[in-house]
């Protein structure tokens, strides 16, 4: 399985990763090698095999829908890159 | 024993230090100062710590001494420990080895950290690791590679390479680690220490920065199986804050340590002794197996026919889950944000492009591709089906044997830089450990000897929740060998 530069750029866009143009050939080659490795899975027929979701077949635990954590906005926003009046600031989205 | 020898605290195991503390022969403050001084003297070159938390450590040591005096101490009270920098620690930088979290001061403690704190342990600092635990050599860390204490031009293994090196160099009596595809066992083997990855769900993952959630599991790393048993007693147990943590009683992991091994059935998978295994490493492992025979165990050949697929399966499951987990790093709420973003998309892509290193980006992209529209069945579904088959192999094996043994890694520690341009050859250094994570089983690595001065690990894998048995099997070996007591020459 080999990817080309355009495919790698598309994947990078989906993953929200800026990759420098000069680094693209390196990723093309590494990612193609990794997908080649992964292709080995096709050697085994898995028709009808149940996919494993948990090693011990545990099911999702549920709990009462009640508040368990208090508001700690100031504590959490103290480590944010940019905040104002209790809000997280990002570049302008709406004109 | 002379006065000076008495004070060589780094030559003692955690269990021995615990006895000295309880008897009042040394205080926790003395021990903490002793290990902080060793870190100061040795770590500049070794690079096993990202942060050293001297002030907090001494404060915690004073509290521990008070607890010992007033009789409320447990066996771990006052013993220093280092935490892998993947565990959130309140008020202390938690970087996960990444530029992305270089400025992240965690507002809360991981459950593992708070449990060990409650047990009275003293945190010395946070250990170096591969970025977001993605790596087998500690070379992907934003903070630079860790050196192997046995041969400083070699890697310590990874991703818990800093923890393994710190314990091997005796800069800390014990450390925490995490294991997604071998990240406790492989560095333990490369550095000549003992480490155990428990059954998936045995220890809470709360506050442990997520890499691949269906595989990640925390565990202790120390000099001996007995040390690990004491640590596991404090680390294991149900936690409401982790939905995959299992609600199952925690036994006393020291209770079965002294059980004799006569009649123990040890399975030797033919796949773990075939092509790719270094001949000298094999000799060392066979030597350990001979020791087990002398202890009364029976060696039985077994097969794990699908284990050869574990590396390809892992490189779908782990990247897929990591691409989802690491989407939270967006430059909005915490961590790194790029300079002067022109718009939201520019902020996301540059923050992530600049904040993550090359290996992390590779894995995010592999995972994004595998989960993208039209590819799900060919990759993720297929990998989960094969995971089932790999687990079935183990289930059948454990009908015939009690534990499975083999080498932890196919070779000893390689040279720093040797494999950094070749991801695939790096991935293959986890070829014997990954299947255990895919099946969710407990596994450990125990020092079994040396090849050209470099440690070799024996891997012991058990059935679900058989940690007590694994520790017993390892402890009996350590009563009859002294590989685990060997200290690298530069750190004597």
Coordinates of C-alpha atoms in Angstrom, one line a residue:
Chain A
X1 CA 0.0 0.0 0.0
X2 CA 1.7 3.2 -1.0
X3 CA 0.4 6.7 -0.5
X4 CA 1.2 9.7 -2.7
X5 CA 2.0 13.3 -1.6
X6 CA -1.6 14.5 -2.2
X7 CA -3.0 11.7 0.0
X8 CA -0.6 12.5 2.8
X9 CA -1.6 16.2 2.6
X10 CA -5.3 15.2 2.8
X11 CA -4.7 13.0 5.8
X12 CA -2.7 15.8 7.5
X13 CA -5.6 18.2 6.8
X14 CA -8.1 15.7 8.3
X15 CA -5.9 15.4 11.4
X16 CA -5.4 19.2 11.6
X17 CA -1.6 18.9 11.4
X18 CA 0.4 21.4 9.5
X19 CA 3.2 19.5 7.7
X20 CA 6.0 21.5 6.1
X21 CA 6.3 20.9 2.3
X22 CA 9.9 19.7 2.8
X23 CA 8.8 17.0 5.2
X24 CA 6.1 15.6 3.0
X25 CA 8.3 13.1 1.1
X26 CA 9.5 11.6 4.5
X27 CA 6.0 11.1 5.6
X28 CA 5.0 9.6 2.3
X29 CA 7.7 7.0 2.7
X30 CA 7.2 6.3 6.4
X31 CA 3.4 6.1 6.2
X32 CA 3.6 3.8 3.1
X33 CA 6.0 1.5 5.0
X34 CA 3.7 1.4 8.0
X35 CA 0.7 0.6 5.8
X36 CA 2.7 -2.2 4.1
X37 CA 3.3 -3.7 7.6
X38 CA -0.4 -3.4 8.4
X39 CA -1.3 -5.2 5.2
X40 CA 0.1 -8.4 6.6
X41 CA -3.3 -8.6 8.5
X42 CA -4.9 -9.7 5.2
X43 CA -3.0 -13.0 5.3
X44 CA -5.6 -14.3 7.8
X45 CA -9.2 -14.9 6.9
X46 CA -11.4 -13.3 9.6
X47 CA -14.8 -13.8 8.0
X48 CA -17.3 -14.4 10.9
X49 CA -14.9 -13.6 13.7
X50 CA -16.4 -11.3 16.3
X51 CA -14.4 -8.1 16.7
X52 CA -13.0 -7.8 20.3
X53 CA -14.3 -4.8 22.1
X54 CA -12.9 -5.5 25.6
X55 CA -10.5 -8.3 26.7
X56 CA -12.8 -9.4 29.5
X57 CA -16.1 -8.6 27.7
X58 CA -16.8 -5.9 30.2
X59 CA -19.7 -3.6 29.4
X60 CA -20.0 0.1 29.9
X61 CA -20.7 0.9 33.5
X62 CA -23.6 3.4 34.1
X63 CA -24.1 5.8 37.0
X64 CA -26.8 8.1 38.2
X65 CA -27.0 11.4 36.3
X66 CA -26.0 13.6 39.1
X67 CA -23.4 16.3 39.6
X68 CA -20.2 14.8 40.9
X69 CA -17.7 17.6 40.2
X70 CA -18.0 21.2 41.4
X71 CA -17.2 24.2 39.2
X72 CA -13.5 24.9 39.1
X73 CA -13.4 27.3 36.2
X74 CA -10.7 29.6 37.6
X75 CA -8.4 26.7 38.4
X76 CA -8.8 25.2 34.9
X77 CA -8.6 28.5 33.0
X78 CA -5.4 29.5 34.9
X79 CA -3.5 27.1 32.5
X80 CA -5.3 28.1 29.3
X81 CA -3.3 30.0 26.6
X82 CA -5.8 32.9 26.4
X83 CA -9.0 33.7 28.4
X84 CA -11.1 36.7 29.1
X85 CA -14.1 37.1 31.5
X86 CA -14.2 33.4 32.1
X87 CA -14.2 32.5 28.4
X88 CA -11.6 30.8 26.2
X89 CA -10.3 33.1 23.5
X90 CA -9.6 31.9 20.0
X91 CA -9.1 33.8 16.7
X92 CA -12.2 35.5 15.4
X93 CA -14.6 33.0 13.8
X94 CA -17.6 35.2 12.8
X95 CA -17.1 38.5 10.9
Chain B
X1 CA 28.7 -4.3 57.7
X2 CA 30.6 -1.1 58.2
X3 CA 28.9 2.3 58.9
X4 CA 29.6 3.5 55.3
X5 CA 28.1 0.4 53.8
X6 CA 25.0 0.7 56.0
X7 CA 24.4 4.2 54.5
X8 CA 24.6 2.9 50.9
X9 CA 20.8 3.2 50.6
X10 CA 20.7 3.0 46.9
X11 CA 22.0 -0.6 47.1
X12 CA 18.9 -1.6 49.0
X13 CA 15.6 -2.7 47.6
X14 CA 12.4 -1.0 48.4
X15 CA 11.5 -3.8 50.8
X16 CA 14.8 -3.4 52.7
X17 CA 14.3 0.4 52.8
X18 CA 10.8 -0.1 54.2
X19 CA 12.2 -2.2 57.0
X20 CA 14.9 0.4 57.9
X21 CA 12.2 3.2 57.9
X22 CA 9.8 1.2 60.1
X23 CA 12.6 0.4 62.5
X24 CA 13.6 4.1 62.8
X25 CA 17.1 3.3 61.5
X26 CA 16.7 6.0 58.8
X27 CA 14.2 8.8 58.4
X28 CA 12.3 9.5 55.2
X29 CA 13.9 13.0 55.1
X30 CA 17.4 11.4 55.2
X31 CA 16.4 8.9 52.4
X32 CA 14.8 11.6 50.3
X33 CA 17.9 13.9 50.6
X34 CA 20.1 10.9 49.8
X35 CA 18.2 10.1 46.5
X36 CA 17.9 13.8 45.6
X37 CA 21.7 14.1 46.0
X38 CA 22.2 11.1 43.7
X39 CA 19.9 12.6 41.1
X40 CA 21.9 15.8 41.3
X41 CA 25.1 14.0 40.9
X42 CA 24.2 11.6 38.1
X43 CA 21.2 12.7 36.1
X44 CA 22.8 15.5 34.1
X45 CA 24.3 12.9 32.0
X46 CA 21.7 10.2 32.2
X47 CA 18.7 12.5 31.5
X48 CA 16.2 10.2 33.2
X49 CA 14.2 13.0 34.9
X50 CA 12.2 15.8 33.3
X51 CA 11.4 17.5 36.6
X52 CA 12.8 17.1 40.1
X53 CA 10.4 18.1 42.8
X54 CA 12.8 18.7 45.7
X55 CA 10.6 21.1 47.8
X56 CA 7.5 18.9 47.6
X57 CA 9.6 15.8 48.2
X58 CA 11.1 17.1 51.5
X59 CA 7.7 18.3 52.7
X60 CA 6.2 14.9 51.9
X61 CA 9.1 13.2 53.7
X62 CA 8.5 15.2 56.8
X63 CA 4.9 14.1 56.8
X64 CA 5.9 10.5 56.3
X65 CA 8.3 10.7 59.3
X66 CA 5.5 12.1 61.5
X67 CA 3.3 9.1 60.4
X68 CA 6.0 6.6 61.2
X69 CA 6.5 8.2 64.7
X70 CA 2.8 8.2 65.5
X71 CA 2.2 4.7 64.3
X72 CA 0.0 5.3 61.3
X73 CA 2.5 4.3 58.7
X74 CA 2.2 1.5 56.1
X75 CA 5.0 -0.4 54.4
X76 CA 5.4 2.2 51.7
X77 CA 5.4 5.2 54.0
X78 CA 8.5 7.4 53.5
X79 CA 9.9 5.5 50.5
X80 CA 10.8 7.7 47.6
X81 CA 9.4 7.1 44.1
X82 CA 9.6 8.7 40.7
X83 CA 6.6 9.1 38.5
X84 CA 6.6 8.7 34.7
X85 CA 5.7 12.1 33.3
X86 CA 2.5 10.7 31.8
X87 CA 0.8 10.8 35.2
X88 CA -0.9 14.1 36.2
X89 CA 0.6 15.5 39.3
X90 CA -1.2 18.5 41.0
X91 CA 0.8 21.7 40.8
X92 CA 3.7 20.0 39.0
X93 CA 4.5 20.1 35.3
X94 CA 3.1 17.0 33.5
X95 CA 4.7 17.1 30.0
X96 CA 4.2 13.6 28.7
X97 CA 7.6 14.1 27.0
X98 CA 6.0 16.6 24.6
X99 CA 6.5 20.3 23.6
X100 CA 2.7 20.3 23.5
X101 CA 2.5 20.0 27.3
X102 CA 5.8 21.6 28.2
X103 CA 3.9 24.4 30.0
X104 CA 1.1 22.2 31.5
X105 CA 0.8 22.3 35.2
X106 CA -1.7 19.7 36.1
X107 CA -4.6 20.9 38.2
X108 CA -5.2 17.4 39.7
X109 CA -3.5 14.1 40.6
X110 CA -3.9 10.9 38.6
X111 CA -5.5 8.1 40.7
X112 CA -2.2 6.2 40.7
X113 CA -0.4 9.3 42.1
X114 CA -3.0 10.0 44.8
X115 CA -3.1 6.3 45.9
X116 CA 0.7 6.2 46.3
X117 CA 0.6 9.6 48.0
X118 CA -2.0 8.2 50.4
X119 CA 0.3 5.2 51.0
X120 CA 2.9 7.8 52.2
X121 CA 5.3 7.6 49.3
X122 CA 7.5 10.5 48.5
X123 CA 7.6 11.8 44.9
X124 CA 11.2 12.7 43.8
X125 CA 10.2 14.0 40.4
X126 CA 8.8 13.1 37.0
X127 CA 10.7 10.8 34.6
X128 CA 11.6 11.2 30.9
X129 CA 9.6 9.2 28.4
X130 CA 8.9 8.9 24.7
X131 CA 6.6 11.6 23.5
X132 CA 3.0 10.6 24.5
X133 CA 4.5 7.1 25.2
X134 CA 5.0 6.5 21.5
X135 CA 8.4 4.9 21.1
X136 CA 10.6 2.0 22.2
X137 CA 13.8 3.9 22.8
X138 CA 13.0 7.1 24.6
X139 CA 14.4 9.0 21.6
X140 CA 11.1 10.7 20.7
X141 CA 11.1 12.8 23.9
X142 CA 11.0 16.5 23.5
X143 CA 13.6 16.6 26.4
X144 CA 16.2 14.5 24.6
X145 CA 17.1 10.8 24.8
X146 CA 17.7 9.0 28.1
X147 CA 21.0 7.0 28.3
X148 CA 21.2 3.4 29.3
X149 CA 22.9 3.3 32.7
X150 CA 24.8 0.1 31.6
X151 CA 26.2 1.6 28.4
X152 CA 25.7 5.3 27.9
X153 CA 25.8 5.2 24.0
X154 CA 22.7 2.9 24.1
X155 CA 19.0 3.5 24.5
X156 CA 17.2 2.5 27.8
X157 CA 14.2 1.2 26.0
X158 CA 10.8 2.9 26.0
X159 CA 8.4 4.4 26.4
X160 CA 9.0 4.3 30.2
X161 CA 12.8 4.7 29.6
X162 CA 13.4 7.4 32.2
X163 CA 11.7 5.3 34.9
X164 CA 13.7 2.2 34.0
X165 CA 17.0 4.1 33.8
X166 CA 16.4 5.9 37.1
X167 CA 15.7 2.7 38.9
X168 CA 18.6 0.9 37.3
X169 CA 21.0 3.7 38.1
X170 CA 19.6 3.6 41.7
X171 CA 18.5 7.2 41.5
X172 CA 15.1 6.1 42.9
X173 CA 14.1 2.9 44.7
X174 CA 11.1 2.6 42.4
X175 CA 9.1 4.3 39.6
X176 CA 5.8 4.1 37.9
X177 CA 5.4 3.2 34.3
X178 CA 2.8 2.6 31.7
X179 CA 2.6 -0.1 29.1
X180 CA 0.6 0.1 25.9
X181 CA 2.7 -2.3 23.7
X182 CA 5.6 -3.2 26.0
X183 CA 6.5 0.2 27.5
X184 CA 7.1 -1.2 31.1
X185 CA 8.5 -4.6 30.1
X186 CA 10.9 -3.7 27.3
X187 CA 12.7 -0.8 29.1
X188 CA 12.8 -3.0 32.3
X189 CA 14.5 -5.7 30.2
X190 CA 17.0 -3.2 28.6
X191 CA 17.9 -1.7 31.9
X192 CA 18.0 -4.8 34.0
X193 CA 15.1 -4.1 36.4
X194 CA 11.8 -5.7 37.3
X195 CA 8.5 -4.4 36.0
X196 CA 4.9 -5.7 35.8
X197 CA 2.0 -4.7 33.6
X198 CA -1.1 -5.9 35.3
X199 CA -4.4 -7.1 33.6
X200 CA -6.1 -4.4 31.6
X201 CA -8.5 -2.6 34.0
X202 CA -6.6 -3.6 37.2
X203 CA -5.3 -0.1 37.8
X204 CA -7.2 3.1 37.2
X205 CA -6.2 5.1 34.1
X206 CA -7.7 8.3 35.5
X207 CA -5.2 11.1 35.1
X208 CA -2.9 9.0 33.0
X209 CA -2.6 10.9 29.7
X210 CA -4.3 8.6 27.2
X211 CA -2.5 7.1 24.2
X212 CA -4.4 4.0 23.2
X213 CA -7.2 3.6 25.7
X214 CA -8.0 -0.1 25.1
X215 CA -4.4 -1.1 25.7
X216 CA -2.9 1.4 28.2
X217 CA -2.2 0.1 31.6
X218 CA -0.1 1.4 34.5
X219 CA 2.3 -0.7 36.6
X220 CA 5.3 -0.5 39.0
X221 CA 9.0 -0.7 38.1
X222 CA 11.5 -1.6 40.8
X223 CA 14.5 -3.8 41.6
X224 CA 12.6 -7.0 42.6
X225 CA 9.3 -8.8 42.3
X226 CA 8.8 -8.4 46.0
X227 CA 9.1 -4.6 45.6
X228 CA 6.6 -4.6 42.8
X229 CA 4.2 -6.6 44.9
X230 CA 4.1 -4.0 47.6
X231 CA 3.7 -1.2 45.0
X232 CA 0.9 -3.1 43.2
X233 CA -1.0 -3.5 46.5
X234 CA -1.2 0.3 46.7
X235 CA -1.8 1.0 43.0
X236 CA -4.5 -1.6 42.1
X237 CA -8.2 -1.3 42.7
X238 CA -11.5 0.0 41.4
X239 CA -11.9 3.6 40.6
X240 CA -15.2 5.3 39.8
X241 CA -13.4 7.8 37.6
X242 CA -12.2 5.3 35.0
X243 CA -15.1 3.6 33.2
X244 CA -12.8 0.7 32.1
X245 CA -11.4 0.0 35.6
X246 CA -12.7 -3.3 36.9
X247 CA -14.5 -3.7 40.1
X248 CA -12.7 -6.7 41.5
X249 CA -11.2 -7.3 44.9
X250 CA -7.4 -6.6 45.2
X251 CA -5.6 -9.5 46.9
X252 CA -2.4 -9.0 49.0
X253 CA 0.1 -9.5 46.2
X254 CA 2.8 -10.5 48.7
X255 CA 0.8 -13.4 50.1
X256 CA 1.8 -16.0 47.6
X257 CA 5.4 -14.9 47.0
X258 CA 6.8 -17.8 49.0
X259 CA 4.8 -20.6 47.3
X260 CA 7.2 -23.3 46.0
X261 CA 7.2 -23.7 42.2
X262 CA 7.2 -27.5 42.0
X263 CA 4.7 -28.7 39.4
X264 CA 4.4 -25.2 37.7
X265 CA 3.7 -25.6 34.0
X266 CA 5.6 -23.1 31.9
X267 CA 4.6 -22.7 28.3
X268 CA 7.3 -21.9 25.7
X269 CA 5.7 -20.4 22.5
X270 CA 7.7 -21.6 19.5
X271 CA 7.0 -18.3 17.9
X272 CA 9.0 -16.5 20.6
X273 CA 12.1 -18.6 20.0
X274 CA 12.3 -18.4 16.2
X275 CA 13.8 -16.2 13.5
X276 CA 14.7 -12.7 14.7
X277 CA 15.8 -13.7 18.2
X278 CA 19.4 -12.9 18.9
X279 CA 21.3 -16.2 19.6
X280 CA 23.0 -14.8 22.7
X281 CA 19.8 -13.5 24.2
X282 CA 18.2 -16.9 23.6
X283 CA 21.1 -18.5 25.5
X284 CA 20.4 -16.3 28.5
X285 CA 16.7 -17.0 28.4
X286 CA 17.3 -20.7 28.1
X287 CA 19.6 -20.4 31.1
X288 CA 16.7 -18.9 33.1
X289 CA 14.4 -21.7 32.0
X290 CA 16.9 -24.2 33.3
X291 CA 16.8 -22.5 36.6
X292 CA 13.1 -22.9 36.7
X293 CA 13.5 -26.6 35.9
X294 CA 15.7 -26.9 39.0
X295 CA 12.9 -25.2 41.0
X296 CA 10.6 -28.0 39.9
X297 CA 8.8 -26.4 37.0
X298 CA 7.8 -28.3 33.9
X299 CA 8.6 -26.8 30.4
X300 CA 6.0 -27.4 27.8
X301 CA 6.2 -26.3 24.1
X302 CA 3.1 -24.4 23.0
X303 CA 2.0 -22.4 20.0
X304 CA 0.5 -18.9 19.6
X305 CA -0.2 -19.1 15.9
X306 CA -1.5 -15.6 15.4
X307 CA 1.1 -13.8 17.5
X308 CA 3.1 -13.0 14.4
X309 CA 0.3 -10.6 13.5
X310 CA 0.4 -8.7 16.7
X311 CA 2.7 -5.9 15.4
X312 CA 0.5 -5.1 12.3
X313 CA -2.7 -5.3 14.4
X314 CA -1.1 -3.0 17.0
X315 CA -0.2 -0.4 14.4
X316 CA -3.8 -0.1 13.5
X317 CA -5.4 -0.2 17.0
X318 CA -2.9 2.1 18.7
X319 CA -2.7 4.8 16.0
X320 CA -6.5 4.8 15.5
X321 CA -7.1 5.3 19.2
X322 CA -4.3 7.8 19.6
X323 CA -5.6 9.9 16.7
X324 CA -8.9 10.2 18.6
X325 CA -7.3 10.8 22.0
X326 CA -4.8 13.4 20.8
X327 CA -7.5 15.5 19.1
X328 CA -8.0 17.2 22.4
X329 CA -4.7 19.1 22.0
X330 CA -6.1 22.0 20.0
X331 CA -4.4 25.0 21.7
X332 CA -7.6 26.2 23.3
X333 CA -7.8 25.0 26.9
X334 CA -4.3 24.1 27.9
X335 CA -0.8 23.4 26.6
X336 CA 1.0 24.9 23.6
X337 CA -0.6 27.4 21.3
X338 CA 1.3 28.7 18.1
X339 CA 2.3 32.3 17.9
X340 CA -0.1 34.8 16.1
X341 CA -2.7 32.5 14.5
X342 CA -4.5 34.2 11.6
X343 CA -7.6 32.1 12.0
X344 CA -9.0 29.1 13.8
X345 CA -7.8 26.5 11.3
X346 CA -4.3 28.1 11.3
X347 CA -4.3 27.9 15.1
X348 CA -5.3 24.2 15.1
X349 CA -2.9 23.1 12.4
X350 CA 0.1 25.1 13.5
X351 CA -0.4 24.4 17.2
X352 CA -0.5 20.6 16.4
X353 CA 2.2 20.7 13.7
X354 CA 4.6 22.6 16.0
X355 CA 3.6 21.0 19.3
X356 CA 3.9 17.3 18.3
X357 CA 7.1 15.5 17.2
X358 CA 7.5 13.4 14.1
X359 CA 6.6 10.0 15.6
X360 CA 3.4 11.3 17.2
X361 CA 2.4 13.0 13.9
X362 CA 3.1 9.7 12.0
X363 CA 0.8 7.8 14.3
X364 CA -1.9 10.4 14.3
X365 CA -1.9 10.3 10.5
X366 CA -1.9 6.4 10.3
X367 CA -4.8 6.4 12.7
X368 CA -6.7 9.2 10.9
X369 CA -6.3 7.3 7.6
X370 CA -7.4 4.0 9.1
X371 CA -10.5 5.6 10.5
X372 CA -11.3 7.7 7.5
X373 CA -14.4 7.2 5.4
X374 CA -14.4 3.9 3.5
X375 CA -11.4 2.3 5.3
X376 CA -12.9 1.4 8.7
X377 CA -13.7 -2.3 7.7
X378 CA -10.3 -2.9 6.1
X379 CA -8.3 -1.6 9.0
X380 CA -10.0 -1.1 12.4
X381 CA -12.6 -3.8 12.2
X382 CA -10.1 -6.3 10.8
X383 CA -7.6 -5.5 13.6
X384 CA -10.3 -6.0 16.2
X385 CA -11.2 -9.4 14.7
X386 CA -7.5 -10.4 14.7
X387 CA -7.3 -9.2 18.3
X388 CA -9.9 -11.7 19.1
X389 CA -8.0 -14.5 17.4
X390 CA -4.7 -13.5 19.2
X391 CA -6.6 -13.6 22.6
X392 CA -8.1 -17.0 21.7
X393 CA -4.5 -18.4 21.2
X394 CA -3.7 -17.3 24.7
X395 CA -6.9 -18.8 26.1
X396 CA -6.1 -22.1 24.6
X397 CA -2.5 -22.0 25.8
X398 CA -3.6 -21.3 29.4
X399 CA -5.7 -24.5 29.3
X400 CA -2.4 -26.4 29.1
X401 CA 0.1 -24.2 31.1
X402 CA 0.1 -21.8 34.1
X403 CA 2.4 -19.2 32.8
X404 CA 4.1 -18.4 29.5
X405 CA 7.8 -17.5 29.3
X406 CA 10.2 -16.2 26.6
X407 CA 12.5 -13.2 25.9
X408 CA 11.0 -9.8 26.6
X409 CA 12.8 -8.3 23.6
X410 CA 14.5 -9.9 20.6
X411 CA 17.8 -8.2 21.3
X412 CA 19.6 -6.1 24.0
X413 CA 19.6 -2.3 24.0
X414 CA 20.6 -0.8 20.6
X415 CA 22.7 2.3 20.0
X416 CA 21.1 5.7 20.3
X417 CA 20.3 6.9 16.8
X418 CA 20.6 3.4 15.2
X419 CA 16.9 3.0 14.5
X420 CA 15.5 6.5 14.7
X421 CA 15.1 6.9 10.9
X422 CA 13.5 3.5 10.5
X423 CA 10.1 3.3 12.3
X424 CA 9.4 -0.3 11.3
X425 CA 12.6 -1.7 12.7
X426 CA 11.9 0.2 15.9
X427 CA 8.4 -1.2 16.1
X428 CA 9.7 -4.8 15.8
X429 CA 11.6 -4.4 19.1
X430 CA 8.2 -4.9 20.8
X431 CA 7.4 -8.0 18.9
X432 CA 7.1 -10.2 22.0
X433 CA 5.3 -7.8 24.2
X434 CA 2.5 -6.4 22.1
X435 CA 0.3 -9.5 21.9
X436 CA 0.0 -9.4 25.7
X437 CA -1.5 -5.9 25.6
X438 CA -3.8 -6.8 22.7
X439 CA -5.2 -9.7 24.8
X440 CA -5.3 -7.5 28.0
X441 CA -3.2 -10.1 30.0
X442 CA -0.8 -9.4 32.8
X443 CA 2.9 -9.6 32.0
X444 CA 6.2 -8.9 33.5
X445 CA 9.9 -8.7 32.8
X446 CA 12.6 -10.0 35.1
X447 CA 16.4 -9.6 34.8
X448 CA 17.9 -12.9 33.6
X449 CA 21.5 -12.1 32.7
X450 CA 23.7 -10.1 30.4
X451 CA 25.0 -10.2 26.8
X452 CA 28.2 -8.1 26.4
X453 CA 27.4 -6.2 29.6
X454 CA 23.9 -5.4 28.5
X455 CA 20.9 -6.7 30.5
X456 CA 18.5 -9.4 29.1
X457 CA 14.9 -9.7 30.4
X458 CA 12.8 -12.8 30.8
X459 CA 9.1 -12.2 30.0
X460 CA 6.5 -14.0 32.1
X461 CA 2.9 -13.8 31.0
X462 CA 0.0 -15.0 33.1
X463 CA -3.7 -15.5 32.8
X464 CA -6.2 -12.7 33.6
X465 CA -5.8 -11.4 37.2
X466 CA -3.0 -13.9 38.0
X467 CA -0.6 -11.1 39.1
X468 CA 0.0 -12.9 42.4
X469 CA 1.2 -15.9 40.5
X470 CA 3.4 -13.9 38.2
X471 CA 5.0 -12.2 41.2
X472 CA 5.4 -15.5 43.0
X473 CA 7.1 -17.1 39.9
X474 CA 9.4 -14.1 39.5
X475 CA 10.2 -13.9 43.3
X476 CA 11.2 -17.6 43.5
X477 CA 13.7 -17.0 40.6
X478 CA 15.1 -13.9 42.3
X479 CA 15.6 -15.9 45.6
X480 CA 17.9 -18.2 43.6
X481 CA 19.6 -15.7 41.3
X482 CA 21.1 -12.2 41.8
X483 CA 20.8 -10.6 38.3
X484 CA 18.3 -8.1 39.8
X485 CA 20.9 -7.0 42.4
X486 CA 23.5 -6.0 39.8
X487 CA 24.3 -2.3 39.6
X488 CA 25.9 -0.5 36.6
X489 CA 29.5 0.3 37.3
X490 CA 29.1 4.1 36.9
X491 CA 26.4 4.1 39.6
X492 CA 27.8 1.8 42.3

